[in-house]
mmCIF file with all atom_site columns, C-alpha atoms in Angstrom:
data_model
loop_
_atom_site.group_PDB
_atom_site.id
_atom_site.type_symbol
_atom_site.label_atom_id
_atom_site.label_alt_id
_atom_site.label_comp_id
_atom_site.label_asym_id
_atom_site.label_entity_id
_atom_site.label_seq_id
_atom_site.pdbx_PDB_ins_code
_atom_site.Cartn_x
_atom_site.Cartn_y
_atom_site.Cartn_z
_atom_site.occupancy
_atom_site.B_iso_or_equiv
_atom_site.pdbx_formal_charge
_atom_site.auth_seq_id
_atom_site.auth_comp_id
_atom_site.auth_asym_id
_atom_site.auth_atom_id
_atom_site.pdbx_PDB_model_num
ATOM 1   C CA . MET A 1 1   ? -56.939 18.738  90.603  1.00 67.00 ? 1   MET A CA 1
ATOM 2   C CA . ILE A 1 2   ? -53.425 17.421  92.311  1.00 71.00 ? 2   ILE A CA 1
ATOM 3   C CA . VAL A 1 3   ? -54.187 13.771  90.980  1.00 61.00 ? 3   VAL A CA 1
ATOM 4   C CA . ALA A 1 4   ? -54.114 14.968  87.430  1.00 61.00 ? 4   ALA A CA 1
ATOM 5   C CA . ILE A 1 5   ? -50.868 17.136  87.429  1.00 65.00 ? 5   ILE A CA 1
ATOM 6   C CA . VAL A 1 6   ? -49.422 13.836  89.254  1.00 57.00 ? 6   VAL A CA 1
ATOM 7   C CA . ALA A 1 7   ? -50.751 11.980  85.548  1.00 59.00 ? 7   ALA A CA 1
ATOM 8   C CA . LEU A 1 8   ? -49.353 14.676  83.332  1.00 59.00 ? 8   LEU A CA 1
ATOM 9   C CA . VAL A 1 9   ? -45.671 14.802  85.114  1.00 56.00 ? 9   VAL A CA 1
ATOM 10  C CA . MET A 1 10  ? -45.611 11.031  86.003  1.00 60.00 ? 10  MET A CA 1
ATOM 11  C CA . ALA A 1 11  ? -46.072 11.000  81.702  1.00 60.00 ? 11  ALA A CA 1
ATOM 12  C CA . THR A 1 12  ? -43.988 13.164  81.095  1.00 58.00 ? 12  THR A CA 1
ATOM 13  C CA . GLY A 1 13  ? -41.163 11.788  83.318  1.00 54.00 ? 13  GLY A CA 1
ATOM 14  C CA . GLY A 1 14  ? -41.460 7.721   81.895  1.00 50.00 ? 14  GLY A CA 1
ATOM 15  C CA . THR A 1 15  ? -40.990 9.204   78.162  1.00 49.00 ? 15  THR A CA 1
ATOM 16  C CA . GLY A 1 16  ? -38.781 11.637  78.942  1.00 50.00 ? 16  GLY A CA 1
ATOM 17  C CA . TYR A 1 17  ? -36.811 7.676   81.305  1.00 51.00 ? 17  TYR A CA 1
ATOM 18  C CA . ALA A 1 18  ? -37.208 5.131   78.331  1.00 51.00 ? 18  ALA A CA 1
ATOM 19  C CA . ALA A 1 19  ? -36.015 7.377   75.991  1.00 53.00 ? 19  ALA A CA 1
ATOM 20  C CA . LEU A 1 20  ? -33.077 7.792   78.656  1.00 58.00 ? 20  LEU A CA 1
ATOM 21  C CA . SER A 1 21  ? -32.588 4.757   79.059  1.00 67.00 ? 21  SER A CA 1
ATOM 22  C CA . LEU A 1 22  ? -32.305 2.190   76.235  1.00 68.00 ? 22  LEU A CA 1
ATOM 23  C CA . PRO A 1 23  ? -29.692 0.691   75.340  1.00 74.00 ? 23  PRO A CA 1
ATOM 24  C CA . LYS A 1 24  ? -26.618 0.360   73.018  1.00 77.00 ? 24  LYS A CA 1
ATOM 25  C CA . ASN A 1 25  ? -27.281 -1.078  70.034  1.00 75.00 ? 25  ASN A CA 1
ATOM 26  C CA . SER A 1 26  ? -31.510 -1.917  71.194  1.00 73.00 ? 26  SER A CA 1
ATOM 27  C CA . VAL A 1 27  ? -33.043 -0.059  68.453  1.00 74.00 ? 27  VAL A CA 1
ATOM 28  C CA . GLY A 1 28  ? -33.528 -1.211  64.751  1.00 75.00 ? 28  GLY A CA 1
ATOM 29  C CA . SER A 1 29  ? -34.885 -1.288  61.431  1.00 74.00 ? 29  SER A CA 1
ATOM 30  C CA . LYS A 1 30  ? -37.997 -2.036  63.058  1.00 76.00 ? 30  LYS A CA 1
ATOM 31  C CA . GLN A 1 31  ? -38.555 0.103   65.358  1.00 74.00 ? 31  GLN A CA 1
ATOM 32  C CA . ILE A 1 32  ? -37.508 3.229   62.216  1.00 78.00 ? 32  ILE A CA 1
ATOM 33  C CA . LYS A 1 33  ? -40.765 4.461   60.334  1.00 80.00 ? 33  LYS A CA 1
ATOM 34  C CA . LYS A 1 34  ? -40.170 4.374   57.195  1.00 81.00 ? 34  LYS A CA 1
ATOM 35  C CA . ASN A 1 35  ? -38.672 7.339   55.906  1.00 77.00 ? 35  ASN A CA 1
ATOM 36  C CA . ALA A 1 36  ? -37.749 8.499   58.987  1.00 76.00 ? 36  ALA A CA 1
ATOM 37  C CA . VAL A 1 37  ? -33.849 8.456   58.259  1.00 77.00 ? 37  VAL A CA 1
ATOM 38  C CA . THR A 1 38  ? -33.579 11.168  55.779  1.00 79.00 ? 38  THR A CA 1
ATOM 39  C CA . GLY A 1 39  ? -30.095 12.486  54.683  1.00 75.00 ? 39  GLY A CA 1
ATOM 40  C CA . SER A 1 40  ? -29.249 15.606  56.369  1.00 78.00 ? 40  SER A CA 1
ATOM 41  C CA . LYS A 1 41  ? -28.908 12.515  59.685  1.00 79.00 ? 41  LYS A CA 1
ATOM 42  C CA . VAL A 1 42  ? -26.504 9.929   56.922  1.00 80.00 ? 42  VAL A CA 1
ATOM 43  C CA . LYS A 1 43  ? -23.642 10.691  58.099  1.00 83.00 ? 43  LYS A CA 1
ATOM 44  C CA . LYS A 1 44  ? -20.839 12.003  55.486  1.00 83.00 ? 44  LYS A CA 1
ATOM 45  C CA . GLY A 1 45  ? -19.042 9.769   53.199  1.00 79.00 ? 45  GLY A CA 1
ATOM 46  C CA . SER A 1 46  ? -20.633 6.860   55.465  1.00 80.00 ? 46  SER A CA 1
ATOM 47  C CA . LEU A 1 47  ? -22.855 5.373   52.339  1.00 81.00 ? 47  LEU A CA 1
ATOM 48  C CA . SER A 1 48  ? -21.265 3.286   49.236  1.00 82.00 ? 48  SER A CA 1
ATOM 49  C CA . ALA A 1 49  ? -21.812 1.914   45.724  1.00 80.00 ? 49  ALA A CA 1
ATOM 50  C CA . THR A 1 50  ? -23.761 -0.759  46.753  1.00 81.00 ? 50  THR A CA 1
ATOM 51  C CA . ASP A 1 51  ? -26.333 1.206   49.250  1.00 79.00 ? 51  ASP A CA 1
ATOM 52  C CA . PHE A 1 52  ? -28.758 2.897   45.899  1.00 80.00 ? 52  PHE A CA 1
ATOM 53  C CA . LYS A 1 53  ? -30.231 0.649   43.231  1.00 83.00 ? 53  LYS A CA 1
ATOM 54  C CA . THR A 1 54  ? -28.833 0.937   39.866  1.00 83.00 ? 54  THR A CA 1
ATOM 55  C CA . GLY A 1 55  ? -29.898 4.406   37.816  1.00 78.00 ? 55  GLY A CA 1
ATOM 56  C CA . GLN A 1 56  ? -29.090 7.155   41.279  1.00 81.00 ? 56  GLN A CA 1
ATOM 57  C CA . LEU A 1 57  ? -26.207 7.530   40.743  1.00 82.00 ? 57  LEU A CA 1
ATOM 58  C CA . PRO A 1 58  ? -24.300 9.772   38.469  1.00 81.00 ? 58  PRO A CA 1
ATOM 59  C CA . ALA A 1 59  ? -21.466 8.009   36.201  1.00 81.00 ? 59  ALA A CA 1
ATOM 60  C CA . GLY A 1 60  ? -18.199 9.302   36.562  1.00 82.00 ? 60  GLY A CA 1
ATOM 61  C CA . PRO A 1 61  ? -16.094 10.583  34.012  1.00 86.00 ? 61  PRO A CA 1
ATOM 62  C CA . ALA A 1 62  ? -15.016 8.293   31.142  1.00 86.00 ? 62  ALA A CA 1
ATOM 63  C CA . GLY A 1 63  ? -11.713 6.095   31.477  1.00 86.00 ? 63  GLY A CA 1
ATOM 64  C CA . PRO A 1 64  ? -8.993  5.820   29.543  1.00 88.00 ? 64  PRO A CA 1
ATOM 65  C CA . ALA A 1 65  ? -8.677  4.157   25.570  1.00 84.00 ? 65  ALA A CA 1
ATOM 66  C CA . GLY A 1 66  ? -8.413  0.367   26.038  1.00 82.00 ? 66  GLY A CA 1
ATOM 67  C CA . PRO A 1 67  ? -5.981  -1.993  24.391  1.00 86.00 ? 67  PRO A CA 1
ATOM 68  C CA . ALA A 1 68  ? -6.443  -2.048  19.908  1.00 80.00 ? 68  ALA A CA 1
ATOM 69  C CA . GLY A 1 69  ? -8.878  -5.361  19.904  1.00 76.00 ? 69  GLY A CA 1
ATOM 70  C CA . ALA A 1 70  ? -7.209  -8.465  17.341  1.00 77.00 ? 70  ALA A CA 1
ATOM 71  C CA . ARG A 1 71  ? -8.224  -7.830  13.654  1.00 70.00 ? 71  ARG A CA 1
ATOM 72  C CA . GLY A 1 72  ? -11.357 -9.301  12.169  1.00 66.00 ? 72  GLY A CA 1
ATOM 73  C CA . PRO A 1 73  ? -11.249 -11.390 9.702   1.00 65.00 ? 73  PRO A CA 1
ATOM 74  C CA . ALA A 1 74  ? -10.867 -11.673 6.017   1.00 59.00 ? 74  ALA A CA 1
ATOM 75  C CA . GLY A 1 75  ? -14.280 -10.395 3.685   1.00 55.00 ? 75  GLY A CA 1
ATOM 76  C CA . ALA A 1 76  ? -16.133 -13.629 1.880   1.00 52.00 ? 76  ALA A CA 1
ATOM 77  C CA . ASP A 1 77  ? -15.497 -12.233 -0.715  1.00 49.00 ? 77  ASP A CA 1
ATOM 78  C CA . GLY A 1 78  ? -12.459 -10.845 -1.100  1.00 47.00 ? 78  GLY A CA 1
ATOM 79  C CA . THR A 1 79  ? -13.439 -7.312  -2.840  1.00 48.00 ? 79  THR A CA 1
ATOM 80  C CA . GLN A 1 80  ? -12.064 -5.003  -0.203  1.00 49.00 ? 80  GLN A CA 1
ATOM 81  C CA . GLY A 1 81  ? -9.745  -5.722  2.505   1.00 50.00 ? 81  GLY A CA 1
ATOM 82  C CA . THR A 1 82  ? -7.821  -4.269  5.646   1.00 52.00 ? 82  THR A CA 1
ATOM 83  C CA . ALA A 1 83  ? -5.223  -1.892  5.079   1.00 49.00 ? 83  ALA A CA 1
ATOM 84  C CA . GLY A 1 84  ? -2.550  -4.038  6.305   1.00 58.00 ? 84  GLY A CA 1
ATOM 85  C CA . THR A 1 85  ? 1.023   -1.877  6.632   1.00 73.00 ? 85  THR A CA 1
ATOM 86  C CA . ALA A 1 86  ? 1.503   -0.048  3.389   1.00 82.00 ? 86  ALA A CA 1
ATOM 87  C CA . ARG A 1 87  ? 1.761   3.134   2.993   1.00 86.00 ? 87  ARG A CA 1
ATOM 88  C CA . ALA A 1 88  ? 0.155   3.159   -0.012  1.00 89.00 ? 88  ALA A CA 1
ATOM 89  C CA . TYR A 1 89  ? -1.628  1.028   -2.286  1.00 91.00 ? 89  TYR A CA 1
ATOM 90  C CA . ALA A 1 90  ? -4.599  2.347   -5.231  1.00 91.00 ? 90  ALA A CA 1
ATOM 91  C CA . ARG A 1 91  ? -6.467  0.703   -8.800  1.00 91.00 ? 91  ARG A CA 1
ATOM 92  C CA . VAL A 1 92  ? -6.450  2.912   -11.830 1.00 91.00 ? 92  VAL A CA 1
ATOM 93  C CA . SER A 1 93  ? -9.008  1.849   -14.039 1.00 84.00 ? 93  SER A CA 1
ATOM 94  C CA . HIS A 1 94  ? -8.463  3.404   -17.766 1.00 75.00 ? 94  HIS A CA 1
ATOM 95  C CA . GLY A 1 95  ? -6.826  6.303   -16.055 1.00 81.00 ? 95  GLY A CA 1
ATOM 96  C CA . THR A 1 96  ? -9.582  6.629   -13.706 1.00 87.00 ? 96  THR A CA 1
ATOM 97  C CA . LEU A 1 97  ? -8.319  6.239   -8.937  1.00 90.00 ? 97  LEU A CA 1
ATOM 98  C CA . ASP A 1 98  ? -10.705 4.155   -7.616  1.00 89.00 ? 98  ASP A CA 1
ATOM 99  C CA . ALA A 1 99  ? -11.500 5.146   -4.008  1.00 88.00 ? 99  ALA A CA 1
ATOM 100 C CA . ALA A 1 100 ? -12.833 3.160   -2.911  1.00 88.00 ? 100 ALA A CA 1
ATOM 101 C CA . ARG A 1 101 ? -9.927  0.660   -3.262  1.00 88.00 ? 101 ARG A CA 1
ATOM 102 C CA . SER A 1 102 ? -7.350  2.756   -2.814  1.00 90.00 ? 102 SER A CA 1
ATOM 103 C CA . ARG A 1 103 ? -5.458  4.369   0.324   1.00 89.00 ? 103 ARG A CA 1
ATOM 104 C CA . HIS A 1 104 ? -3.316  7.229   0.761   1.00 91.00 ? 104 HIS A CA 1
ATOM 105 C CA . VAL A 1 105 ? -3.039  8.425   -3.023  1.00 92.00 ? 105 VAL A CA 1
ATOM 106 C CA . VAL A 1 106 ? -4.342  11.450  -3.803  1.00 91.00 ? 106 VAL A CA 1
ATOM 107 C CA . SER A 1 107 ? -4.519  11.386  -8.277  1.00 92.00 ? 107 SER A CA 1
ATOM 108 C CA . VAL A 1 108 ? -4.676  10.122  -10.883 1.00 93.00 ? 108 VAL A CA 1
ATOM 109 C CA . THR A 1 109 ? -3.879  12.004  -14.307 1.00 92.00 ? 109 THR A CA 1
ATOM 110 C CA . HIS A 1 110 ? -2.209  10.989  -17.646 1.00 88.00 ? 110 HIS A CA 1
ATOM 111 C CA . THR A 1 111 ? -3.106  12.125  -21.324 1.00 86.00 ? 111 THR A CA 1
ATOM 112 C CA . PRO A 1 112 ? -6.072  9.799   -23.204 1.00 86.00 ? 112 PRO A CA 1
ATOM 113 C CA . SER A 1 113 ? -3.666  6.762   -24.945 1.00 84.00 ? 113 SER A CA 1
ATOM 114 C CA . SER A 1 114 ? -0.316  7.317   -23.605 1.00 86.00 ? 114 SER A CA 1
ATOM 115 C CA . GLY A 1 115 ? 0.637   4.438   -20.989 1.00 87.00 ? 115 GLY A CA 1
ATOM 116 C CA . ASP A 1 116 ? 1.942   7.487   -18.907 1.00 90.00 ? 116 ASP A CA 1
ATOM 117 C CA . TYR A 1 117 ? 0.691   7.735   -15.646 1.00 92.00 ? 117 TYR A CA 1
ATOM 118 C CA . CYS A 1 118 ? 1.645   10.426  -13.056 1.00 92.00 ? 118 CYS A CA 1
ATOM 119 C CA . VAL A 1 119 ? 0.637   8.333   -9.002  1.00 91.00 ? 119 VAL A CA 1
ATOM 120 C CA . GLU A 1 120 ? -0.127  11.298  -7.049  1.00 91.00 ? 120 GLU A CA 1
ATOM 121 C CA . LEU A 1 121 ? 0.947   10.064  -2.554  1.00 90.00 ? 121 LEU A CA 1
ATOM 122 C CA . ASP A 1 122 ? -0.662  12.207  0.111   1.00 88.00 ? 122 ASP A CA 1
ATOM 123 C CA . PRO A 1 123 ? 2.390   14.065  1.975   1.00 86.00 ? 123 PRO A CA 1
ATOM 124 C CA . GLY A 1 124 ? 2.311   12.030  4.346   1.00 81.00 ? 124 GLY A CA 1
ATOM 125 C CA . VAL A 1 125 ? 3.639   9.353   2.095   1.00 81.00 ? 125 VAL A CA 1
ATOM 126 C CA . THR A 1 126 ? 7.343   9.614   1.245   1.00 70.00 ? 126 THR A CA 1
ATOM 127 C CA . SER A 1 127 ? 8.204   8.294   -1.834  1.00 61.00 ? 127 SER A CA 1
ATOM 128 C CA . SER A 1 128 ? 11.185  8.386   -2.005  1.00 61.00 ? 128 SER A CA 1
ATOM 129 C CA . SER A 1 129 ? 12.834  7.034   0.447   1.00 63.00 ? 129 SER A CA 1
ATOM 130 C CA . THR A 1 130 ? 11.001  3.061   -1.040  1.00 67.00 ? 130 THR A CA 1
ATOM 131 C CA . GLY A 1 131 ? 9.914   1.730   -4.791  1.00 76.00 ? 131 GLY A CA 1
ATOM 132 C CA . ALA A 1 132 ? 6.495   0.721   -5.184  1.00 85.00 ? 132 ALA A CA 1
ATOM 133 C CA . ALA A 1 133 ? 4.905   -2.847  -6.359  1.00 87.00 ? 133 ALA A CA 1
ATOM 134 C CA . VAL A 1 134 ? 2.790   -3.095  -9.368  1.00 88.00 ? 134 VAL A CA 1
ATOM 135 C CA . THR A 1 135 ? 0.984   -4.992  -11.232 1.00 85.00 ? 135 THR A CA 1
ATOM 136 C CA . PRO A 1 136 ? -1.704  -5.075  -14.429 1.00 83.00 ? 136 PRO A CA 1
ATOM 137 C CA . TYR A 1 137 ? -5.020  -4.982  -13.198 1.00 80.00 ? 137 TYR A CA 1
ATOM 138 C CA . TRP A 1 138 ? -6.548  -7.627  -15.510 1.00 69.00 ? 138 TRP A CA 1
ATOM 139 C CA . ALA A 1 139 ? -10.402 -7.241  -15.540 1.00 62.00 ? 139 ALA A CA 1
ATOM 140 C CA . SER A 1 140 ? -9.786  -3.558  -16.890 1.00 50.00 ? 140 SER A CA 1
ATOM 141 C CA . ASP A 1 141 ? -7.248  -3.637  -19.909 1.00 49.00 ? 141 ASP A CA 1
ATOM 142 C CA . GLN A 1 142 ? -8.289  -3.040  -23.211 1.00 47.00 ? 142 GLN A CA 1
ATOM 143 C CA . THR A 1 143 ? -8.962  -6.596  -24.769 1.00 44.00 ? 143 THR A CA 1
ATOM 144 C CA . TYR A 1 144 ? -5.884  -8.055  -27.244 1.00 44.00 ? 144 TYR A CA 1
ATOM 145 C CA . SER A 1 145 ? -4.798  -11.281 -28.363 1.00 42.00 ? 145 SER A CA 1
ATOM 146 C CA . GLY A 1 146 ? -1.995  -12.432 -27.340 1.00 44.00 ? 146 GLY A CA 1
ATOM 147 C CA . SER A 1 147 ? -0.880  -13.124 -23.916 1.00 47.00 ? 147 SER A CA 1
ATOM 148 C CA . PRO A 1 148 ? -0.410  -11.221 -21.677 1.00 50.00 ? 148 PRO A CA 1
ATOM 149 C CA . GLY A 1 149 ? -2.469  -9.026  -22.986 1.00 63.00 ? 149 GLY A CA 1
ATOM 150 C CA . SER A 1 150 ? 0.433   -5.666  -20.819 1.00 68.00 ? 150 SER A CA 1
ATOM 151 C CA . PHE A 1 151 ? 2.399   -4.807  -19.138 1.00 74.00 ? 151 PHE A CA 1
ATOM 152 C CA . VAL A 1 152 ? 3.585   -1.696  -16.435 1.00 80.00 ? 152 VAL A CA 1
ATOM 153 C CA . HIS A 1 153 ? 6.347   -1.048  -15.384 1.00 80.00 ? 153 HIS A CA 1
ATOM 154 C CA . ALA A 1 154 ? 6.558   1.964   -11.902 1.00 83.00 ? 154 ALA A CA 1
ATOM 155 C CA . GLU A 1 155 ? 9.233   4.139   -10.452 1.00 78.00 ? 155 GLU A CA 1
ATOM 156 C CA . PHE A 1 156 ? 9.968   7.412   -8.793  1.00 78.00 ? 156 PHE A CA 1
ATOM 157 C CA . ASP A 1 157 ? 12.005  8.674   -12.088 1.00 79.00 ? 157 ASP A CA 1
ATOM 158 C CA . GLY A 1 158 ? 11.345  12.761  -10.929 1.00 81.00 ? 158 GLY A CA 1
ATOM 159 C CA . THR A 1 159 ? 8.736   13.354  -13.516 1.00 86.00 ? 159 THR A CA 1
ATOM 160 C CA . CYS A 1 160 ? 5.514   13.506  -11.850 1.00 87.00 ? 160 CYS A CA 1
ATOM 161 C CA . GLY A 1 161 ? 6.989   15.884  -8.997  1.00 83.00 ? 161 GLY A CA 1
ATOM 162 C CA . THR A 1 162 ? 8.408   15.075  -5.558  1.00 81.00 ? 162 THR A CA 1
ATOM 163 C CA . ASN A 1 163 ? 5.494   12.575  -3.970  1.00 84.00 ? 163 ASN A CA 1
ATOM 164 C CA . GLY A 1 164 ? 4.996   11.891  -7.615  1.00 88.00 ? 164 GLY A CA 1
ATOM 165 C CA . ILE A 1 165 ? 5.254   8.612   -9.319  1.00 89.00 ? 165 ILE A CA 1
ATOM 166 C CA . HIS A 1 166 ? 5.808   7.724   -12.911 1.00 89.00 ? 166 HIS A CA 1
ATOM 167 C CA . VAL A 1 167 ? 3.767   5.054   -13.820 1.00 91.00 ? 167 VAL A CA 1
ATOM 168 C CA . LEU A 1 168 ? 3.533   3.713   -17.620 1.00 88.00 ? 168 LEU A CA 1
ATOM 169 C CA . THR A 1 169 ? 1.547   0.754   -18.500 1.00 85.00 ? 169 THR A CA 1
ATOM 170 C CA . PHE A 1 170 ? 2.756   -1.114  -22.220 1.00 81.00 ? 170 PHE A CA 1
ATOM 171 C CA . VAL A 1 171 ? 0.492   -3.645  -24.321 1.00 77.00 ? 171 VAL A CA 1
ATOM 172 C CA . ILE A 1 172 ? 1.407   -6.519  -26.859 1.00 72.00 ? 172 ILE A CA 1
ATOM 173 C CA . VAL A 1 173 ? 0.260   -6.782  -29.889 1.00 68.00 ? 173 VAL A CA 1
ATOM 174 C CA . PRO A 1 174 ? 0.174   -9.049  -31.827 1.00 65.00 ? 174 PRO A CA 1
ATOM 175 C CA . GLY A 1 175 ? 1.279   -9.804  -34.925 1.00 60.00 ? 175 GLY A CA 1
ATOM 176 C CA . ASN A 1 176 ? 0.000   -11.813 -37.910 1.00 52.00 ? 176 ASN A CA 1
ATOM 177 C CA . ALA A 1 177 ? 1.081   -15.362 -39.159 1.00 50.00 ? 177 ALA A CA 1
ATOM 178 C CA . ASP A 1 178 ? 4.017   -13.613 -40.471 1.00 50.00 ? 178 ASP A CA 1
ATOM 179 C CA . THR A 1 179 ? 5.948   -11.034 -38.398 1.00 54.00 ? 179 THR A CA 1
ATOM 180 C CA . ASP A 1 180 ? 5.534   -11.503 -34.516 1.00 58.00 ? 180 ASP A CA 1
ATOM 181 C CA . GLY A 1 181 ? 3.789   -8.508  -31.815 1.00 59.00 ? 181 GLY A CA 1
ATOM 182 C CA . ARG A 1 182 ? 4.819   -5.610  -30.730 1.00 67.00 ? 182 ARG A CA 1
ATOM 183 C CA . VAL A 1 183 ? 5.347   -4.107  -27.790 1.00 73.00 ? 183 VAL A CA 1
ATOM 184 C CA . THR A 1 184 ? 3.239   -0.355  -27.186 1.00 78.00 ? 184 THR A CA 1
ATOM 185 C CA . LEU A 1 185 ? 2.634   2.372   -24.569 1.00 82.00 ? 185 LEU A CA 1
ATOM 186 C CA . SER A 1 186 ? -1.232  1.608   -24.213 1.00 80.00 ? 186 SER A CA 1
ATOM 187 C CA . ASP A 1 187 ? -3.872  2.688   -21.449 1.00 82.00 ? 187 ASP A CA 1
ATOM 188 C CA . ALA A 1 188 ? -3.825  -0.393  -18.902 1.00 82.00 ? 188 ALA A CA 1
ATOM 189 C CA . GLY A 1 189 ? -5.466  -0.226  -16.163 1.00 86.00 ? 189 GLY A CA 1
ATOM 190 C CA . PHE A 1 190 ? -3.327  -1.607  -13.458 1.00 89.00 ? 190 PHE A CA 1
ATOM 191 C CA . PHE A 1 191 ? -2.503  -1.705  -9.233  1.00 90.00 ? 191 PHE A CA 1
ATOM 192 C CA . ILE A 1 192 ? 0.300   0.219   -7.341  1.00 91.00 ? 192 ILE A CA 1
ATOM 193 C CA . VAL A 1 193 ? 1.813   -0.391  -3.745  1.00 90.00 ? 193 VAL A CA 1
ATOM 194 C CA . VAL A 1 194 ? 3.881   1.604   -1.532  1.00 88.00 ? 194 VAL A CA 1
ATOM 195 C CA . PRO A 1 195 ? 5.228   -0.571  0.765   1.00 83.00 ? 195 PRO A CA 1
#
């Protein structure tokens, strides 16, 4: 019995001695059992993002927007280019606004066969601060044998309100062999741009 007690004291005392007498930095990853180190045993703030696998850390808030990219190339078919710097533009075909090829134009109104149009601009575009460039839309013009078949005129004369452009379209009606042709107001397609 005495021998057993002495052996027990030596065994427990030896373990305590070994734990107390380990040299500094002598325990490494080989001596630590798998899953032995838990979050509660890790010093707060001692780990960095590189210590974690992809997807283990939650994403932070989105950063500020970056600068705008370079302007892309023009389309191959030329049917619809970029907005550019024009404040407003539109294509009008037989009195109908082509919304897909228009920008900052609210509406187009006119009396059929009058050649007299009102192009209403978006309220954000001040019509009185600049003029407008207008040109015939040849593919939409009525068919006349004269050349050119039509011409257009645009102005801010107050006829179409404070934010409207007054557009008049004229066509050349050819005469016969003995008379000259004549110019008359009539519907024709046109492009309009407010720079």
